[in-house]
DNA sequence: TCAAAAGTGTTATAAATACACCCATGC
DNA sequence: GCATGGGTGTATTTATAACACTTTTGA
């Protein structure tokens, strides 16, 4: 399950140029969604010896675009070439102390660094969509352990991170109905029932099979590429994204009303 | 038109406790929408002797919620009890230098303050909806002059503020179709044709009269309160918001598809 | 041949769209 | 009475939702 890495000093790598190269009081946090059929998961991390999980995140260089920082920090966790979207900024002054503040003193870091990472942060929230099966879990520079957490089991998240996840899910639910973004969560080829299950796990409700098929087919972004053969039942058709039509549909902004 | 106030030193009032009480590198900017039938307007300010207009904005105290700061800063411009919604954070490192950087040296402020206000800022964007006729233009503490600018005439905005306005308009267009937020832009009582014109000015396209009426009526949030008598033609019915139904409809999230 | 899931079709209802037509007013 | 914009009705098309029926497979 969880992937661990006990080198407690790699945090120093992240801060190799000190803390003053970063914008103070401003951080980035990610909700990385992955679809482990039939469940929607999010990627979480923790510092070793700590009780609670944290959303992945990072800081922004003083001369760096926030969006660029978003991609850079994700890359440090081995995630790249993914769908990434800023969705909200969280600015409560007490957000860090809401629940289970991390204890950086356990990391054996300097007083200066300790003070820096425990300052008040306004955090810019991004959500990312990844192909669950392609992701190799790796803790990144700011954590020692990472794992997938079920979207419905957020009790073990620290600070206000459970709230952030819920907001992200709400925004994703909306985006889902406006754009076929969700294909970013699936492998290159997939079946309609899989896509339907994905919609259902995000929206948290069931959708009629016939209606779902008709709508997704009509959008024209799916292209049949074969059949899947694996069980004692009718094999589902396999589809892939028609990239051209996909782009076009992003432009048109056709709404999928389920 | 524009309202002026030549006291160039009131900026010092805003910074009476120095700059260190504020979060560095982080600001708030507003797009205050007002409907001057038939045109959609936004509120802009400028520092005297400067060429370009700026969006209203402000800074955040170190121990203050960003949302609270948003309301507080608006209040300094005489705006309160309005609809306010965070819609996006703008984090380009070079956003300030995109076009026409303000010249604070013209204000006769200290070197320290000059350096502070010209640092790199990540800005949290909010849009506000106000009743155009109720707003008394007043420049606030961070500007000497303010006015309404037509939503389609953004050439005179400094930095990346025109981009920010365009993004805000896009978000408002979406929100408009999901919630009856737009009533916040109208006086207490208004006619259906006025409401329609408002939709059209935001969405920048025309809507069928019959369809518009049917949809808005069906939502049940409008209550007839009389007729308007003013021209050589059939007098339109006057409506007001049914507050109870309005709240309910905010919950239900019914979509207005025009 | 059977169970199970995939695929397809049917029908009823509701929504969106584009009109046409009538209405109330001041000049 | 007439020009003007406001209010209402209708017909067409399209979307939504629920459900039933058929197909394909391995066991």
Coordinates of C-alpha atoms (C1' of nucleotides) in Angstrom, one line a residue:
Chain A
X1 CA 0.0 0.0 0.0
X2 CA 1.8 3.0 1.4
X3 CA 5.3 3.6 0.0
X4 CA 7.9 4.6 2.6
X5 CA 11.3 6.3 2.6
X6 CA 13.0 6.8 5.9
X7 CA 15.6 9.3 4.8
X8 CA 14.5 12.1 7.1
X9 CA 17.0 14.6 5.8
X10 CA 15.9 15.0 2.2
X11 CA 13.7 17.9 3.4
X12 CA 17.0 19.7 3.5
X13 CA 17.4 19.1 -0.2
X14 CA 14.1 21.0 -0.8
X15 CA 15.4 23.9 1.2
X16 CA 19.0 23.7 -0.1
X17 CA 19.0 27.4 -1.0
X18 CA 17.4 28.4 2.3
X19 CA 13.9 29.5 3.0
X20 CA 14.3 33.1 1.7
X21 CA 14.2 32.0 -1.9
X22 CA 10.5 31.1 -1.4
X23 CA 7.5 33.4 -1.1
X24 CA 6.6 33.5 2.6
X25 CA 3.1 32.7 3.8
X26 CA 2.1 31.2 0.4
X27 CA 1.9 27.5 -0.4
X28 CA 0.4 25.2 -3.0
X29 CA -1.6 22.1 -2.2
X30 CA -2.8 19.4 -4.6
X31 CA -5.6 17.0 -4.7
X32 CA -4.3 14.3 -7.0
X33 CA -7.3 12.2 -8.1
X34 CA -6.8 8.6 -9.2
X35 CA -9.4 6.1 -10.2
X36 CA -8.9 2.6 -8.8
X37 CA -12.0 1.0 -10.2
X38 CA -14.6 1.2 -8.7
X39 CA -13.2 3.8 -6.2
X40 CA -12.0 7.3 -6.5
X41 CA -8.8 7.9 -4.6
X42 CA -6.6 10.8 -3.7
X43 CA -2.9 10.9 -3.1
X44 CA -1.7 11.7 0.4
X45 CA 1.6 11.9 2.2
X46 CA 3.0 12.1 5.7
X47 CA 6.1 12.9 7.5
X48 CA 7.4 9.9 9.3
X49 CA 6.3 9.4 12.9
X50 CA 3.3 11.7 12.4
X51 CA -0.2 10.5 12.9
X52 CA -2.1 12.3 10.1
X53 CA -1.9 12.4 6.4
X54 CA -1.3 15.6 4.4
X55 CA -2.1 16.6 0.9
X56 CA 1.0 16.9 -1.3
X57 CA 2.1 20.5 -1.6
X58 CA 5.0 22.8 -2.0
X59 CA 6.3 26.4 -2.0
X60 CA 6.8 29.0 -4.7
X61 CA 10.1 30.7 -5.6
X62 CA 10.1 34.4 -5.4
X63 CA 10.5 34.9 -9.1
X64 CA 8.4 31.9 -10.2
X65 CA 4.9 31.8 -11.6
X66 CA 2.5 30.1 -9.3
X67 CA 1.4 27.7 -12.1
X68 CA 5.0 26.8 -12.8
X69 CA 5.6 26.1 -9.2
X70 CA 2.6 23.9 -9.2
X71 CA 4.0 21.7 -12.0
X72 CA 7.5 21.8 -10.5
X73 CA 6.4 20.6 -7.1
X74 CA 4.3 17.8 -8.5
X75 CA 7.3 16.6 -10.5
X76 CA 9.2 16.2 -7.3
X77 CA 6.7 13.6 -6.4
X78 CA 7.2 11.9 -9.7
X79 CA 4.0 13.3 -11.3
X80 CA 4.2 14.9 -14.7
X81 CA 2.2 15.3 -17.9
X82 CA -1.1 15.4 -16.1
X83 CA -4.2 17.5 -16.0
X84 CA -3.8 20.3 -13.5
X85 CA -6.2 23.0 -12.6
X86 CA -6.2 25.7 -10.0
X87 CA -9.6 25.7 -8.3
X88 CA -9.6 27.8 -5.1
X89 CA -7.3 29.6 -2.6
X90 CA -7.7 28.9 1.0
X91 CA -7.0 31.8 3.2
X92 CA -8.3 31.3 6.7
X93 CA -5.8 32.6 9.2
X94 CA -6.4 29.6 11.5
X95 CA -6.6 26.9 8.8
X96 CA -3.4 25.2 9.9
X97 CA -4.5 24.8 13.5
X98 CA -7.9 23.4 12.7
X99 CA -6.9 19.9 13.3
X100 CA -3.7 18.0 14.0
X101 CA -0.9 20.4 13.2
X102 CA 2.2 18.6 11.9
X103 CA 5.1 18.4 14.2
X104 CA 8.2 19.4 12.2
X105 CA 10.4 19.1 15.3
X106 CA 10.3 15.4 14.7
X107 CA 12.2 15.9 11.5
X108 CA 15.4 17.3 13.2
X109 CA 15.4 20.4 11.2
X110 CA 16.8 23.8 12.1
X111 CA 14.9 26.3 14.2
X112 CA 14.8 28.7 11.2
X113 CA 13.2 26.0 9.0
X114 CA 10.9 25.0 11.8
X115 CA 9.6 28.5 12.2
X116 CA 9.3 28.9 8.5
X117 CA 7.2 25.8 7.8
X118 CA 4.9 26.5 10.7
X119 CA 4.1 30.1 9.8
X120 CA 0.7 31.0 8.6
X121 CA 0.1 29.9 5.0
X122 CA -2.4 30.9 2.4
X123 CA -2.6 28.0 0.1
X124 CA -3.5 27.8 -3.6
X125 CA -5.5 24.6 -4.3
X126 CA -5.0 22.7 -7.5
X127 CA -6.5 19.4 -8.5
X128 CA -4.8 16.9 -10.7
X129 CA -6.1 14.0 -12.7
X130 CA -3.8 11.0 -13.2
X131 CA -3.9 7.5 -14.6
X132 CA -3.9 5.5 -11.4
X133 CA -2.1 2.5 -12.9
X134 CA 0.7 4.6 -14.4
X135 CA 1.6 6.4 -11.2
X136 CA 4.6 5.1 -9.3
X137 CA 4.1 6.2 -5.7
X138 CA 7.1 8.1 -4.4
X139 CA 7.1 10.3 -1.4
X140 CA 8.8 13.4 -2.8
X141 CA 11.0 15.7 -0.9
X142 CA 8.6 16.9 1.7
X143 CA 7.3 13.6 3.0
X144 CA 8.5 10.1 3.9
X145 CA 5.5 8.1 3.0
X146 CA 2.6 8.3 0.6
X147 CA -0.4 6.3 -0.3
X148 CA -3.8 6.5 -2.0
X149 CA -6.7 7.3 0.3
X150 CA -10.4 6.6 -0.6
X151 CA -12.3 9.8 -1.4
X152 CA -14.8 8.9 1.3
X153 CA -12.4 8.3 4.1
X154 CA -10.9 11.7 4.9
X155 CA -10.9 11.4 8.7
X156 CA -7.1 11.0 8.8
X157 CA -6.3 14.2 7.0
X158 CA -4.6 16.9 9.0
X159 CA -5.4 20.6 9.3
X160 CA -8.2 21.7 6.9
X161 CA -7.1 19.3 4.2
X162 CA -10.4 17.3 4.3
X163 CA -12.3 20.5 3.6
X164 CA -10.0 21.2 0.7
X165 CA -10.6 17.8 -0.7
X166 CA -14.3 18.2 -0.5
X167 CA -14.2 21.5 -2.3
X168 CA -12.0 20.0 -5.0
X169 CA -14.4 17.1 -5.5
X170 CA -17.3 19.6 -5.8
X171 CA -15.4 21.6 -8.5
X172 CA -14.4 18.3 -10.3
X173 CA -18.0 17.3 -10.3
X174 CA -19.0 20.5 -12.0
X175 CA -16.1 20.3 -14.5
X176 CA -17.0 16.7 -15.2
X177 CA -20.4 17.8 -16.6
X178 CA -18.9 20.6 -18.7
X179 CA -15.9 18.9 -20.1
X180 CA -14.7 15.4 -20.7
X181 CA -11.8 16.0 -18.4
X182 CA -12.4 12.7 -16.7
X183 CA -10.7 10.8 -19.5
X184 CA -7.4 12.0 -17.9
X185 CA -8.2 9.6 -15.0
X186 CA -8.4 6.5 -17.2
X187 CA -5.8 4.5 -19.1
X188 CA -5.4 5.0 -22.9
X189 CA -8.1 2.5 -23.6
X190 CA -11.2 1.9 -21.5
X191 CA -14.8 0.7 -21.6
X192 CA -18.0 2.7 -21.3
X193 CA -18.9 0.8 -18.1
X194 CA -15.6 1.9 -16.6
X195 CA -16.2 5.5 -17.6
X196 CA -19.7 5.3 -16.1
X197 CA -18.3 3.9 -12.9
X198 CA -15.8 6.7 -12.8
X199 CA -18.6 9.3 -13.2
X200 CA -20.6 7.6 -10.5
X201 CA -17.7 7.6 -8.1
X202 CA -17.1 11.3 -8.5
X203 CA -20.7 12.4 -8.5
X204 CA -21.6 9.9 -5.8
X205 CA -24.8 8.7 -7.5
X206 CA -25.8 6.2 -10.1
X207 CA -26.5 7.0 -13.7
X208 CA -28.7 5.1 -16.1
X209 CA -26.7 2.8 -18.4
X210 CA -28.6 3.5 -21.5
X211 CA -28.6 7.3 -21.1
X212 CA -24.9 7.3 -20.2
X213 CA -23.9 5.4 -23.3
X214 CA -26.0 7.5 -25.6
X215 CA -24.6 10.8 -24.3
X216 CA -21.0 9.8 -24.3
X217 CA -21.3 8.3 -27.7
X218 CA -23.0 11.4 -29.1
X219 CA -20.2 13.6 -28.0
X220 CA -18.1 11.9 -30.6
X221 CA -14.9 12.0 -28.6
X222 CA -14.7 8.2 -28.2
X223 CA -13.3 5.8 -30.8
X224 CA -13.8 2.1 -30.7
X225 CA -10.5 0.2 -30.6
X226 CA -11.5 -3.4 -29.8
X227 CA -13.0 -5.6 -27.2
X228 CA -11.9 -6.7 -23.8
X229 CA -12.1 -10.4 -23.1
X230 CA -11.8 -11.3 -19.4
X231 CA -14.9 -12.8 -17.8
X232 CA -17.9 -15.1 -18.2
X233 CA -20.1 -12.5 -19.8
X234 CA -20.4 -10.3 -22.8
X235 CA -17.1 -8.5 -23.5
X236 CA -17.3 -4.7 -23.3
X237 CA -16.1 -2.6 -26.2
X238 CA -12.8 -0.8 -25.7
X239 CA -12.5 2.9 -26.6
X240 CA -9.9 5.5 -26.7
X241 CA -10.1 9.3 -26.9
X242 CA -10.2 10.8 -30.3
X243 CA -7.7 13.5 -29.6
X244 CA -9.0 15.8 -32.3
X245 CA -12.6 15.6 -31.3
X246 CA -11.6 15.9 -27.6
X247 CA -9.9 19.2 -28.2
X248 CA -12.9 20.4 -30.2
X249 CA -15.3 19.4 -27.5
X250 CA -13.2 21.4 -24.9
X251 CA -13.7 24.4 -27.1
X252 CA -17.4 23.9 -27.6
X253 CA -18.1 23.4 -24.0
X254 CA -21.0 21.0 -24.5
X255 CA -22.7 20.1 -21.3
X256 CA -23.1 16.5 -20.2
X257 CA -26.3 16.6 -18.2
X258 CA -26.7 13.2 -16.4
Chain B
X1 CA -18.4 60.8 -14.0
X2 CA -15.2 60.1 -12.2
X3 CA -15.0 61.1 -8.5
X4 CA -11.8 62.7 -7.4
X5 CA -10.1 63.3 -4.1
X6 CA -6.7 65.1 -4.1
X7 CA -5.5 64.3 -0.6
X8 CA -2.4 62.4 -1.7
X9 CA -1.4 61.4 1.8
X10 CA -4.3 59.3 2.9
X11 CA -2.4 56.3 1.6
X12 CA -0.5 56.8 4.8
X13 CA -3.7 56.1 6.7
X14 CA -3.9 52.7 5.1
X15 CA -0.4 52.0 6.2
X16 CA -0.6 53.7 9.6
X17 CA 0.7 50.6 11.3
X18 CA 3.5 50.1 8.8
X19 CA 3.8 47.5 6.1
X20 CA 4.9 44.6 8.4
X21 CA 1.4 44.1 9.7
X22 CA 0.4 42.9 6.2
X23 CA 1.2 39.6 4.5
X24 CA 3.9 40.4 1.9
X25 CA 3.6 39.4 -1.7
X26 CA -0.2 38.8 -1.4
X27 CA -2.9 41.1 -2.4
X28 CA -6.6 41.2 -3.2
X29 CA -8.2 42.6 -6.2
X30 CA -11.9 43.2 -7.0
X31 CA -14.0 43.3 -10.0
X32 CA -17.0 45.3 -8.8
X33 CA -19.7 44.8 -11.4
X34 CA -22.5 47.3 -11.7
X35 CA -25.4 47.4 -14.2
X36 CA -26.0 50.8 -15.8
X37 CA -28.8 49.7 -18.1
X38 CA -28.1 48.6 -20.8
X39 CA -24.4 48.4 -20.0
X40 CA -22.3 46.3 -17.7
X41 CA -19.7 48.4 -15.9
X42 CA -16.8 47.8 -13.5
X43 CA -15.5 50.0 -10.8
X44 CA -11.9 51.3 -11.3
X45 CA -9.6 53.6 -9.5
X46 CA -6.4 55.5 -10.1
X47 CA -3.7 57.3 -8.2
X48 CA -3.6 60.9 -9.2
X49 CA -1.3 61.9 -12.0
X50 CA -1.3 58.4 -13.3
X51 CA -2.3 57.4 -16.7
X52 CA -4.0 54.1 -16.3
X53 CA -6.8 52.7 -14.2
X54 CA -6.5 50.0 -11.6
X55 CA -8.9 47.5 -10.2
X56 CA -9.7 48.2 -6.5
X57 CA -7.7 46.1 -4.1
X58 CA -6.0 45.8 -0.8
X59 CA -3.8 43.9 1.5
X60 CA -4.3 41.2 4.1
X61 CA -3.3 41.5 7.8
X62 CA -1.0 38.7 9.0
X63 CA -3.6 37.3 11.3
X64 CA -6.6 38.0 9.1
X65 CA -8.7 35.6 7.0
X66 CA -8.4 36.4 3.3
X67 CA -12.1 36.5 3.0
X68 CA -12.4 39.0 5.9
X69 CA -9.7 41.1 4.3
X70 CA -11.8 41.1 1.1
X71 CA -14.8 42.6 2.9
X72 CA -12.7 45.0 5.0
X73 CA -10.9 46.5 2.0
X74 CA -14.1 46.9 0.0
X75 CA -15.7 48.7 3.0
X76 CA -12.9 51.3 2.8
X77 CA -14.2 52.2 -0.6
X78 CA -17.7 52.5 0.8
X79 CA -19.0 49.2 -0.5
X80 CA -20.7 46.8 2.0
X81 CA -23.5 44.3 2.1
X82 CA -22.8 43.0 -1.4
X83 CA -22.4 39.7 -3.1
X84 CA -18.7 38.8 -3.1
X85 CA -17.1 35.7 -4.4
X86 CA -13.5 34.6 -4.8
X87 CA -13.0 33.3 -8.3
X88 CA -9.3 32.9 -9.1
X89 CA -5.8 33.6 -7.9
X90 CA -3.3 35.3 -10.3
X91 CA 0.2 34.2 -9.7
X92 CA 2.3 35.2 -12.7
X93 CA 5.7 36.4 -11.5
X94 CA 5.7 39.2 -14.1
X95 CA 2.0 40.1 -13.9
X96 CA 2.7 43.6 -12.5
X97 CA 5.1 44.5 -15.3
X98 CA 2.8 43.4 -18.1
X99 CA 1.6 46.8 -18.9
X100 CA 1.9 50.2 -17.3
X101 CA 3.2 49.7 -13.9
X102 CA 1.9 52.4 -11.5
X103 CA 4.4 55.0 -10.4
X104 CA 4.1 55.3 -6.7
X105 CA 7.0 57.8 -6.5
X106 CA 4.4 60.3 -7.6
X107 CA 2.7 59.8 -4.3
X108 CA 5.5 61.2 -2.1
X109 CA 5.6 58.1 0.0
X110 CA 8.6 56.7 1.9
X111 CA 11.2 54.5 0.3
X112 CA 10.1 51.6 2.5
X113 CA 6.5 51.9 1.4
X114 CA 7.5 52.4 -2.2
X115 CA 9.5 49.2 -2.2
X116 CA 6.7 47.4 -0.5
X117 CA 3.9 48.3 -2.9
X118 CA 6.1 47.5 -5.9
X119 CA 7.1 44.1 -4.8
X120 CA 5.9 41.0 -6.6
X121 CA 2.3 40.3 -5.7
X122 CA 0.2 37.2 -6.1
X123 CA -3.3 38.5 -6.1
X124 CA -6.5 36.8 -5.1
X125 CA -9.4 37.8 -7.4
X126 CA -12.9 38.4 -6.1
X127 CA -15.9 39.6 -8.0
X128 CA -18.6 41.7 -6.4
X129 CA -22.1 42.5 -7.5
X130 CA -23.6 45.8 -6.5
X131 CA -26.6 47.9 -7.2
X132 CA -25.2 50.5 -9.5
X133 CA -27.6 53.3 -8.4
X134 CA -27.0 52.8 -4.7
X135 CA -23.2 53.0 -4.9
X136 CA -21.7 56.4 -4.0
X137 CA -18.4 56.5 -5.7
X138 CA -15.6 57.2 -3.3
X139 CA -11.9 56.6 -4.0
X140 CA -11.0 54.7 -0.9
X141 CA -7.6 54.9 0.8
X142 CA -5.5 53.6 -2.0
X143 CA -6.6 55.8 -4.8
X144 CA -7.6 59.4 -5.6
X145 CA -10.1 58.9 -8.3
X146 CA -12.6 56.3 -9.2
X147 CA -15.2 55.8 -11.9
X148 CA -17.2 53.2 -13.8
X149 CA -15.7 51.7 -16.9
X150 CA -17.6 49.9 -19.6
X151 CA -16.9 46.1 -19.5
X152 CA -16.0 46.3 -23.2
X153 CA -13.5 49.1 -22.8
X154 CA -10.6 47.7 -20.9
X155 CA -7.7 49.2 -22.8
X156 CA -6.9 51.7 -20.1
X157 CA -6.4 49.2 -17.3
X158 CA -2.9 48.8 -16.0
X159 CA -0.8 45.6 -15.5
X160 CA -2.8 42.4 -16.1
X161 CA -6.0 43.9 -14.8
X162 CA -7.8 43.6 -18.2
X163 CA -7.1 39.9 -18.2
X164 CA -8.4 39.6 -14.7
X165 CA -11.6 41.3 -15.7
X166 CA -12.1 39.0 -18.6
X167 CA -11.7 36.0 -16.4
X168 CA -14.1 37.4 -13.9
X169 CA -16.7 38.0 -16.6
X170 CA -16.3 34.4 -17.7
X171 CA -16.8 33.1 -14.2
X172 CA -19.8 35.4 -13.7
X173 CA -21.3 34.1 -17.0
X174 CA -21.1 30.6 -15.7
X175 CA -22.5 31.5 -12.2
X176 CA -25.3 33.4 -13.9
X177 CA -26.5 30.2 -15.5
X178 CA -26.3 28.2 -12.3
X179 CA -27.6 30.7 -9.7
X180 CA -29.8 33.8 -9.8
X181 CA -26.9 35.8 -8.4
X182 CA -27.5 38.5 -10.9
X183 CA -30.4 39.9 -8.9
X184 CA -27.6 41.4 -6.8
X185 CA -26.9 43.8 -9.6
X186 CA -30.4 45.2 -9.8
X187 CA -32.4 47.6 -7.6
X188 CA -35.0 46.2 -5.2
X189 CA -37.6 46.2 -7.9
X190 CA -37.0 45.6 -11.6
X191 CA -38.7 44.4 -14.7
X192 CA -38.2 41.2 -16.7
X193 CA -36.9 43.1 -19.7
X194 CA -34.3 44.8 -17.5
X195 CA -33.2 41.4 -16.1
X196 CA -33.0 40.1 -19.6
X197 CA -30.9 43.0 -20.7
X198 CA -28.6 42.4 -17.8
X199 CA -28.2 38.7 -18.8
X200 CA -27.5 39.8 -22.3
X201 CA -24.9 42.4 -21.3
X202 CA -23.0 39.8 -19.3
X203 CA -23.3 36.9 -21.7
X204 CA -22.7 39.2 -24.6
X205 CA -25.5 37.6 -26.7
X206 CA -29.2 38.0 -27.2
X207 CA -31.8 35.8 -25.6
X208 CA -35.3 35.0 -26.8
X209 CA -37.9 37.1 -24.9
X210 CA -40.5 34.4 -24.5
X211 CA -38.0 31.8 -23.4
X212 CA -36.4 34.1 -20.9
X213 CA -39.6 35.1 -19.3
X214 CA -40.8 31.5 -19.0
X215 CA -37.6 30.3 -17.4
X216 CA -37.2 33.1 -14.9
X217 CA -40.9 32.9 -14.0
X218 CA -40.7 29.1 -13.5
X219 CA -37.9 29.5 -11.0
X220 CA -40.4 31.1 -8.6
X221 CA -38.0 33.6 -7.2
X222 CA -39.8 36.6 -8.6
X223 CA -42.8 38.2 -7.1
X224 CA -44.9 40.8 -8.9
X225 CA -45.1 44.1 -7.0
X226 CA -46.7 46.4 -9.6
X227 CA -46.2 48.2 -12.9
X228 CA -43.8 50.8 -14.1
X229 CA -45.4 53.7 -16.0
X230 CA -43.0 55.8 -17.9
X231 CA -43.2 55.7 -21.7
X232 CA -45.5 55.6 -24.7
X233 CA -45.9 51.8 -24.6
X234 CA -47.2 49.0 -22.6
X235 CA -45.9 49.4 -19.0
X236 CA -43.7 46.4 -17.9
X237 CA -44.5 44.5 -14.7
X238 CA -42.3 45.2 -11.7
X239 CA -40.9 42.4 -9.7
X240 CA -38.9 41.9 -6.6
X241 CA -36.9 38.9 -5.3
X242 CA -38.8 36.5 -3.1
X243 CA -36.1 36.1 -0.5
X244 CA -37.3 32.7 0.7
X245 CA -37.5 31.2 -2.8
X246 CA -34.2 32.8 -3.7
X247 CA -32.4 31.1 -0.8
X248 CA -34.0 27.9 -1.7
X249 CA -33.0 28.2 -5.3
X250 CA -29.4 28.8 -4.2
X251 CA -29.5 25.5 -2.5
X252 CA -31.1 23.6 -5.3
X253 CA -28.7 24.8 -7.9
X254 CA -31.1 24.7 -10.8
X255 CA -29.5 25.5 -14.0
X256 CA -30.8 28.3 -16.2
X257 CA -30.0 27.2 -19.7
X258 CA -30.6 30.0 -22.1
Chain C
dT1 C1' -28.2 -23.5 -20.9
dC2 C1' -27.5 -20.2 -17.5
dA3 C1' -26.0 -16.1 -15.0
dA4 C1' -24.1 -11.8 -15.5
dA5 C1' -22.9 -7.8 -17.5
dA6 C1' -22.9 -5.3 -22.1
dG7 C1' -25.4 -3.3 -25.6
dT8 C1' -29.7 -1.4 -27.8
dG9 C1' -34.4 0.3 -28.3
dT10 C1' -38.8 2.4 -26.7
dT11 C1' -41.6 5.5 -24.6
dA12 C1' -43.0 9.4 -21.8
dT13 C1' -41.8 13.6 -20.1
dA14 C1' -39.5 17.9 -19.9
dA15 C1' -36.6 21.6 -21.8
dA16 C1' -34.9 24.7 -25.4
dT17 C1' -35.8 27.4 -29.5
dA18 C1' -38.0 30.1 -32.6
dC19 C1' -41.7 32.2 -33.7
dA20 C1' -46.4 34.5 -34.1
dC21 C1' -49.8 37.0 -32.1
dC22 C1' -52.1 40.1 -28.9
dC23 C1' -51.8 44.0 -25.4
dA24 C1' -51.2 48.6 -23.2
dT25 C1' -49.5 53.0 -23.5
dG26 C1' -48.7 58.1 -24.9
dC27 C1' -48.5 60.8 -28.6
Chain D
dG1 C1' -54.8 54.9 -34.9
dC2 C1' -50.1 53.8 -34.6
dA3 C1' -45.5 52.9 -33.2
dT4 C1' -43.2 50.6 -29.6
dG5 C1' -41.9 47.5 -26.6
dG6 C1' -44.3 44.1 -23.1
dG7 C1' -46.8 39.9 -22.4
dT8 C1' -48.5 35.3 -23.9
dG9 C1' -49.2 31.1 -26.6
dT10 C1' -47.8 27.4 -29.7
dA11 C1' -45.3 24.1 -32.5
dT12 C1' -40.8 21.9 -33.4
dT13 C1' -37.0 20.0 -31.9
dT14 C1' -34.0 18.2 -28.6
dA15 C1' -32.7 16.4 -24.0
dT16 C1' -33.7 13.5 -20.0
dA17 C1' -35.1 9.5 -17.5
dA18 C1' -36.8 5.1 -16.7
dC19 C1' -37.3 0.8 -18.3
dA20 C1' -37.5 -3.4 -21.2
dC21 C1' -35.4 -6.3 -24.4
dT22 C1' -31.5 -8.5 -26.8
dT23 C1' -26.6 -10.1 -27.1
dT24 C1' -22.3 -12.2 -25.8
dT25 C1' -19.5 -14.6 -23.1
dG26 C1' -17.2 -18.6 -19.9
dA27 C1' -18.4 -21.8 -17.0

